[in-house]
């Protein structure tokens, strides 16, 4: 029953990657402007709601509480927290390796493009960690509530676009982060549902009688 859902999610991710490539060449610079002072507070609230360290700590804490209380949500919460952790590791490595200049450098100095192997945060634009966090969560939740998959993904997109409106990321950064989030969460779900892995999760994560 899960398999068609997996294929559908992967197709969505590949389509987002295609859109990100198009955006890089044709949309990123034309769309990039300084944030509107009037709406900036709203954008900041939206972007704070998908702050990566916040979600990593939040879902990790939820999992630990559920585990201690021997709650039925232990395994689902572990899946969400595990996917968030993988996403956090992946995005830091990807940002360093790709080294894409952030929009503020383009707006102030006209610097645009990929520079590779950069420790400087000003060159950590791709992929968007906030978008990756939002779409990782949306995808994880959609496995728990399949009928809500589309609303979850649309909400993730709405929150993620705040990064573009705040001039912290280009549109392609958000699309790329979204694709990575979907892929990471889907792979996590597939791994944890593997016949050889599921018994291990039950043994080490669920309380034993």
PDB file of C-alpha atoms in Angstrom:
ATOM      1  CA  UNK A   1       0.000   0.000   0.000  1.00  0.00           C
ATOM      2  CA  UNK A   2       2.914   2.336   0.698  1.00  0.00           C
ATOM      3  CA  UNK A   3       4.707   1.706  -2.576  1.00  0.00           C
ATOM      4  CA  UNK A   4       2.559   3.902  -4.883  1.00  0.00           C
ATOM      5  CA  UNK A   5       2.819   6.703  -2.333  1.00  0.00           C
ATOM      6  CA  UNK A   6       6.585   6.397  -2.386  1.00  0.00           C
ATOM      7  CA  UNK A   7       6.689   6.601  -6.166  1.00  0.00           C
ATOM      8  CA  UNK A   8       4.367   9.589  -6.152  1.00  0.00           C
ATOM      9  CA  UNK A   9       6.558  11.406  -3.636  1.00  0.00           C
ATOM     10  CA  UNK A  10       9.723  10.671  -5.577  1.00  0.00           C
ATOM     11  CA  UNK A  11       8.089  12.013  -8.743  1.00  0.00           C
ATOM     12  CA  UNK A  12       7.184  15.192  -6.882  1.00  0.00           C
ATOM     13  CA  UNK A  13      10.779  15.522  -5.668  1.00  0.00           C
ATOM     14  CA  UNK A  14      12.243  15.036  -9.144  1.00  0.00           C
ATOM     15  CA  UNK A  15       9.813  17.591 -10.545  1.00  0.00           C
ATOM     16  CA  UNK A  16      10.876  20.082  -7.871  1.00  0.00           C
ATOM     17  CA  UNK A  17      14.517  19.489  -8.796  1.00  0.00           C
ATOM     18  CA  UNK A  18      13.655  20.212 -12.433  1.00  0.00           C
ATOM     19  CA  UNK A  19      11.885  23.424 -11.393  1.00  0.00           C
ATOM     20  CA  UNK A  20      14.868  24.402  -9.233  1.00  0.00           C
ATOM     21  CA  UNK A  21      17.196  24.097 -12.231  1.00  0.00           C
ATOM     22  CA  UNK A  22      14.894  26.249 -14.352  1.00  0.00           C
ATOM     23  CA  UNK A  23      14.599  28.768 -11.535  1.00  0.00           C
ATOM     24  CA  UNK A  24      18.375  29.008 -11.157  1.00  0.00           C
ATOM     25  CA  UNK A  25      18.823  30.095 -14.757  1.00  0.00           C
ATOM     26  CA  UNK A  26      15.658  32.076 -15.415  1.00  0.00           C
ATOM     27  CA  UNK A  27      13.847  33.166 -12.230  1.00  0.00           C
ATOM     28  CA  UNK A  28      16.174  33.569  -9.260  1.00  0.00           C
ATOM     29  CA  UNK A  29      17.651  36.949 -10.139  1.00  0.00           C
ATOM     30  CA  UNK A  30      14.501  38.561 -11.612  1.00  0.00           C
ATOM     31  CA  UNK A  31      12.442  37.526  -8.573  1.00  0.00           C
ATOM     32  CA  UNK A  32      14.978  38.621  -5.981  1.00  0.00           C
ATOM     33  CA  UNK A  33      14.147  41.888  -4.219  1.00  0.00           C
ATOM     34  CA  UNK A  34      14.635  43.359  -0.767  1.00  0.00           C
ATOM     35  CA  UNK A  35      11.952  42.260   1.736  1.00  0.00           C
ATOM     36  CA  UNK A  36       8.879  44.443   2.196  1.00  0.00           C
ATOM     37  CA  UNK A  37       9.092  46.308   5.559  1.00  0.00           C
ATOM     38  CA  UNK A  38       5.314  46.015   6.024  1.00  0.00           C
ATOM     39  CA  UNK A  39       5.159  42.213   5.724  1.00  0.00           C
ATOM     40  CA  UNK A  40       8.596  41.460   7.146  1.00  0.00           C
ATOM     41  CA  UNK A  41       7.313  40.631  10.683  1.00  0.00           C
ATOM     42  CA  UNK A  42       4.904  38.068   9.207  1.00  0.00           C
ATOM     43  CA  UNK A  43       7.658  36.506   7.117  1.00  0.00           C
ATOM     44  CA  UNK A  44       9.852  36.254  10.209  1.00  0.00           C
ATOM     45  CA  UNK A  45       7.116  34.424  12.136  1.00  0.00           C
ATOM     46  CA  UNK A  46       6.665  31.962   9.264  1.00  0.00           C
ATOM     47  CA  UNK A  47      10.390  31.368   8.956  1.00  0.00           C
ATOM     48  CA  UNK A  48      10.781  30.889  12.726  1.00  0.00           C
ATOM     49  CA  UNK A  49       8.080  28.207  12.631  1.00  0.00           C
ATOM     50  CA  UNK A  50      10.319  26.049  10.414  1.00  0.00           C
ATOM     51  CA  UNK A  51      13.648  26.850  12.115  1.00  0.00           C
ATOM     52  CA  UNK A  52      15.671  23.600  11.747  1.00  0.00           C
ATOM     53  CA  UNK A  53      17.242  23.373  15.253  1.00  0.00           C
ATOM     54  CA  UNK A  54      13.825  24.049  16.787  1.00  0.00           C
ATOM     55  CA  UNK A  55      12.254  21.084  15.020  1.00  0.00           C
ATOM     56  CA  UNK A  56      15.204  18.817  15.720  1.00  0.00           C
ATOM     57  CA  UNK A  57      14.944  19.573  19.448  1.00  0.00           C
ATOM     58  CA  UNK A  58      11.143  19.531  19.461  1.00  0.00           C
ATOM     59  CA  UNK A  59      10.605  16.171  17.777  1.00  0.00           C
ATOM     60  CA  UNK A  60      13.560  14.632  19.565  1.00  0.00           C
ATOM     61  CA  UNK A  61      12.015  15.674  22.873  1.00  0.00           C
ATOM     62  CA  UNK A  62       8.596  14.372  21.866  1.00  0.00           C
ATOM     63  CA  UNK A  63      10.154  11.011  21.022  1.00  0.00           C
ATOM     64  CA  UNK A  64      11.991  10.777  24.347  1.00  0.00           C
ATOM     65  CA  UNK A  65       8.860  11.667  26.306  1.00  0.00           C
ATOM     66  CA  UNK A  66       6.821   9.084  24.398  1.00  0.00           C
ATOM     67  CA  UNK A  67       9.524   6.475  24.962  1.00  0.00           C
ATOM     68  CA  UNK A  68       9.643   7.144  28.699  1.00  0.00           C
ATOM     69  CA  UNK A  69       5.858   7.062  28.992  1.00  0.00           C
ATOM     70  CA  UNK A  70       5.660   3.912  26.818  1.00  0.00           C
ATOM     71  CA  UNK A  71       3.337   5.711  24.425  1.00  0.00           C
ATOM     72  CA  UNK A  72       2.018   4.217  21.169  1.00  0.00           C
ATOM     73  CA  UNK A  73       3.465   7.230  19.327  1.00  0.00           C
ATOM     74  CA  UNK A  74       7.046   6.236  20.139  1.00  0.00           C
ATOM     75  CA  UNK A  75       7.859   4.752  16.725  1.00  0.00           C
ATOM     76  CA  UNK A  76       6.145   7.464  14.619  1.00  0.00           C
ATOM     77  CA  UNK A  77       7.881  10.183  16.633  1.00  0.00           C
ATOM     78  CA  UNK A  78      11.203   8.394  16.253  1.00  0.00           C
ATOM     79  CA  UNK A  79      10.698   8.347  12.487  1.00  0.00           C
ATOM     80  CA  UNK A  80      10.015  12.086  12.417  1.00  0.00           C
ATOM     81  CA  UNK A  81      12.981  12.895  14.679  1.00  0.00           C
ATOM     82  CA  UNK A  82      15.299  10.558  12.762  1.00  0.00           C
ATOM     83  CA  UNK A  83      14.358  12.152   9.432  1.00  0.00           C
ATOM     84  CA  UNK A  84      14.922  15.619  10.897  1.00  0.00           C
ATOM     85  CA  UNK A  85      18.348  14.548  12.134  1.00  0.00           C
ATOM     86  CA  UNK A  86      19.338  13.125   8.759  1.00  0.00           C
ATOM     87  CA  UNK A  87      18.110  16.280   7.076  1.00  0.00           C
ATOM     88  CA  UNK A  88      20.133  18.503   9.410  1.00  0.00           C
ATOM     89  CA  UNK A  89      23.324  16.561   8.686  1.00  0.00           C
ATOM     90  CA  UNK A  90      22.691  16.453   4.947  1.00  0.00           C
ATOM     91  CA  UNK A  91      21.935  20.145   4.577  1.00  0.00           C
ATOM     92  CA  UNK A  92      25.088  21.272   6.417  1.00  0.00           C
ATOM     93  CA  UNK A  93      27.275  19.093   4.199  1.00  0.00           C
ATOM     94  CA  UNK A  94      25.464  20.153   1.017  1.00  0.00           C
ATOM     95  CA  UNK A  95      25.728  23.857   1.845  1.00  0.00           C
ATOM     96  CA  UNK A  96      29.478  23.551   2.409  1.00  0.00           C
ATOM     97  CA  UNK A  97      30.109  21.525  -0.741  1.00  0.00           C
ATOM     98  CA  UNK A  98      27.950  23.645  -3.057  1.00  0.00           C
ATOM     99  CA  UNK A  99      28.846  27.059  -1.661  1.00  0.00           C
ATOM    100  CA  UNK A 100      26.105  29.092  -3.263  1.00  0.00           C
ATOM    101  CA  UNK A 101      26.139  32.842  -2.655  1.00  0.00           C
ATOM    102  CA  UNK A 102      23.122  34.124  -0.740  1.00  0.00           C
ATOM    103  CA  UNK A 103      20.737  36.727  -2.217  1.00  0.00           C
ATOM    104  CA  UNK A 104      22.104  39.501   0.002  1.00  0.00           C
ATOM    105  CA  UNK A 105      25.446  39.195  -1.785  1.00  0.00           C
ATOM    106  CA  UNK A 106      23.686  39.566  -5.115  1.00  0.00           C
ATOM    107  CA  UNK A 107      21.622  42.530  -3.941  1.00  0.00           C
ATOM    108  CA  UNK A 108      24.619  44.341  -2.421  1.00  0.00           C
ATOM    109  CA  UNK A 109      27.563  43.268  -4.578  1.00  0.00           C
ATOM    110  CA  UNK A 110      26.143  41.496  -7.612  1.00  0.00           C
ATOM    111  CA  UNK A 111      27.697  38.173  -6.552  1.00  0.00           C
ATOM    112  CA  UNK A 112      25.721  35.198  -7.883  1.00  0.00           C
ATOM    113  CA  UNK A 113      26.445  31.529  -8.404  1.00  0.00           C
ATOM    114  CA  UNK A 114      28.130  28.442  -6.981  1.00  0.00           C
ATOM    115  CA  UNK A 115      31.582  28.721  -5.424  1.00  0.00           C
ATOM    116  CA  UNK A 116      32.055  25.336  -3.735  1.00  0.00           C
ATOM    117  CA  UNK A 117      33.712  24.333  -0.449  1.00  0.00           C
ATOM    118  CA  UNK A 118      32.733  27.427   1.531  1.00  0.00           C
ATOM    119  CA  UNK A 119      32.677  27.748   5.322  1.00  0.00           C
ATOM    120  CA  UNK A 120      31.293  31.299   5.126  1.00  0.00           C
ATOM    121  CA  UNK A 121      27.538  31.367   5.856  1.00  0.00           C
ATOM    122  CA  UNK A 122      27.100  33.977   3.110  1.00  0.00           C
ATOM    123  CA  UNK A 123      27.773  31.136   0.661  1.00  0.00           C
ATOM    124  CA  UNK A 124      25.362  28.634   2.219  1.00  0.00           C
ATOM    125  CA  UNK A 125      22.255  29.461   0.219  1.00  0.00           C
ATOM    126  CA  UNK A 126      21.588  26.067  -1.394  1.00  0.00           C
ATOM    127  CA  UNK A 127      19.669  24.127  -0.308  1.00  0.00           C
ATOM    128  CA  UNK A 128      17.372  25.955   2.078  1.00  0.00           C
ATOM    129  CA  UNK A 129      17.550  24.256   5.468  1.00  0.00           C
ATOM    130  CA  UNK A 130      14.200  25.735   6.478  1.00  0.00           C
ATOM    131  CA  UNK A 131      12.499  24.346   3.365  1.00  0.00           C
ATOM    132  CA  UNK A 132      14.149  20.972   3.878  1.00  0.00           C
ATOM    133  CA  UNK A 133      12.903  20.909   7.481  1.00  0.00           C
ATOM    134  CA  UNK A 134       9.364  21.885   6.471  1.00  0.00           C
ATOM    135  CA  UNK A 135       9.073  19.311   3.700  1.00  0.00           C
ATOM    136  CA  UNK A 136      10.723  16.579   5.742  1.00  0.00           C
ATOM    137  CA  UNK A 137       8.102  17.131   8.427  1.00  0.00           C
ATOM    138  CA  UNK A 138       5.236  17.399   5.930  1.00  0.00           C
ATOM    139  CA  UNK A 139       6.253  14.147   4.260  1.00  0.00           C
ATOM    140  CA  UNK A 140       6.722  12.322   7.566  1.00  0.00           C
ATOM    141  CA  UNK A 141       3.292  13.456   8.740  1.00  0.00           C
ATOM    142  CA  UNK A 142       1.752  12.429   5.432  1.00  0.00           C
ATOM    143  CA  UNK A 143       2.815   8.842   6.074  1.00  0.00           C
ATOM    144  CA  UNK A 144       0.833   8.970   9.316  1.00  0.00           C
ATOM    145  CA  UNK A 145      -2.143  10.784   7.779  1.00  0.00           C
ATOM    146  CA  UNK A 146      -2.124  10.016   4.026  1.00  0.00           C
ATOM    147  CA  UNK A 147      -5.354  11.915   3.322  1.00  0.00           C
ATOM    148  CA  UNK A 148      -3.679  15.102   4.530  1.00  0.00           C
ATOM    149  CA  UNK A 149      -0.635  14.757   2.288  1.00  0.00           C
ATOM    150  CA  UNK A 150      -1.537  17.582  -0.095  1.00  0.00           C
ATOM    151  CA  UNK A 151      -2.430  20.100   2.659  1.00  0.00           C
ATOM    152  CA  UNK A 152       0.773  19.220   4.530  1.00  0.00           C
ATOM    153  CA  UNK A 153       2.906  19.809   1.430  1.00  0.00           C
ATOM    154  CA  UNK A 154       1.106  23.049   0.547  1.00  0.00           C
ATOM    155  CA  UNK A 155       1.595  24.358   4.083  1.00  0.00           C
ATOM    156  CA  UNK A 156       5.275  23.453   3.897  1.00  0.00           C
ATOM    157  CA  UNK A 157       5.557  25.407   0.647  1.00  0.00           C
ATOM    158  CA  UNK A 158       3.757  28.434   2.085  1.00  0.00           C
ATOM    159  CA  UNK A 159       6.055  28.571   5.108  1.00  0.00           C
ATOM    160  CA  UNK A 160       9.171  27.914   3.021  1.00  0.00           C
ATOM    161  CA  UNK A 161       8.489  30.786   0.621  1.00  0.00           C
ATOM    162  CA  UNK A 162       9.042  33.157   3.542  1.00  0.00           C
ATOM    163  CA  UNK A 163      12.759  32.502   3.018  1.00  0.00           C
ATOM    164  CA  UNK A 164      12.539  33.979  -0.484  1.00  0.00           C
ATOM    165  CA  UNK A 165      10.419  36.913   0.676  1.00  0.00           C
ATOM    166  CA  UNK A 166      13.001  37.692   3.379  1.00  0.00           C
ATOM    167  CA  UNK A 167      15.772  37.596   0.743  1.00  0.00           C
ATOM    168  CA  UNK A 168      17.523  34.802   2.645  1.00  0.00           C
ATOM    169  CA  UNK A 169      17.216  32.315  -0.214  1.00  0.00           C
ATOM    170  CA  UNK A 170      16.489  32.139  -3.909  1.00  0.00           C
ATOM    171  CA  UNK A 171      13.443  30.292  -5.182  1.00  0.00           C
ATOM    172  CA  UNK A 172      15.659  27.467  -6.454  1.00  0.00           C
ATOM    173  CA  UNK A 173      17.113  27.059  -2.941  1.00  0.00           C
ATOM    174  CA  UNK A 174      13.627  26.499  -1.557  1.00  0.00           C
ATOM    175  CA  UNK A 175      12.635  24.114  -4.349  1.00  0.00           C
ATOM    176  CA  UNK A 176      15.864  22.174  -3.917  1.00  0.00           C
ATOM    177  CA  UNK A 177      15.421  22.010  -0.149  1.00  0.00           C
ATOM    178  CA  UNK A 178      11.844  20.836  -0.614  1.00  0.00           C
ATOM    179  CA  UNK A 179      12.943  18.043  -2.944  1.00  0.00           C
ATOM    180  CA  UNK A 180      15.668  16.934  -0.532  1.00  0.00           C
ATOM    181  CA  UNK A 181      13.218  16.951   2.373  1.00  0.00           C
ATOM    182  CA  UNK A 182      10.741  14.755   0.520  1.00  0.00           C
ATOM    183  CA  UNK A 183      13.462  12.310  -0.520  1.00  0.00           C
ATOM    184  CA  UNK A 184      15.051  12.094   2.947  1.00  0.00           C
ATOM    185  CA  UNK A 185      11.733  11.532   4.694  1.00  0.00           C
ATOM    186  CA  UNK A 186      10.608   8.933   2.151  1.00  0.00           C
ATOM    187  CA  UNK A 187      13.897   7.045   2.389  1.00  0.00           C
ATOM    188  CA  UNK A 188      13.689   7.154   6.190  1.00  0.00           C
ATOM    189  CA  UNK A 189      10.182   5.716   6.122  1.00  0.00           C
ATOM    190  CA  UNK A 190      11.239   3.021   3.654  1.00  0.00           C
ATOM    191  CA  UNK A 191      14.242   2.084   5.788  1.00  0.00           C
ATOM    192  CA  UNK A 192      12.318   1.860   9.045  1.00  0.00           C
ATOM    193  CA  UNK A 193       9.582  -0.225   7.412  1.00  0.00           C
ATOM    194  CA  UNK A 194      12.080  -2.698   5.952  1.00  0.00           C
ATOM    195  CA  UNK A 195      11.400  -6.261   7.188  1.00  0.00           C
ATOM    196  CA  UNK A 196      14.896  -6.523   8.672  1.00  0.00           C
ATOM    197  CA  UNK A 197      14.816  -3.107  10.355  1.00  0.00           C
ATOM    198  CA  UNK A 198      11.307  -3.059  11.806  1.00  0.00           C
ATOM    199  CA  UNK A 199      12.000  -5.836  14.371  1.00  0.00           C
ATOM    200  CA  UNK A 200      15.100  -3.950  15.542  1.00  0.00           C
ATOM    201  CA  UNK A 201      13.064  -0.779  16.015  1.00  0.00           C
ATOM    202  CA  UNK A 202      10.449  -2.712  17.962  1.00  0.00           C
ATOM    203  CA  UNK A 203      13.126  -4.300  20.116  1.00  0.00           C
ATOM    204  CA  UNK A 204      15.159  -1.217  20.990  1.00  0.00           C
ATOM    205  CA  UNK A 205      12.555   1.555  20.848  1.00  0.00           C
ATOM    206  CA  UNK A 206       9.451  -0.043  22.285  1.00  0.00           C
ATOM    207  CA  UNK A 207       9.296  -0.985  25.974  1.00  0.00           C
ATOM    208  CA  UNK A 208       9.750  -4.683  26.575  1.00  0.00           C
ATOM    209  CA  UNK A 209       7.430  -6.610  28.923  1.00  0.00           C
TER     210      UNK A 209
END
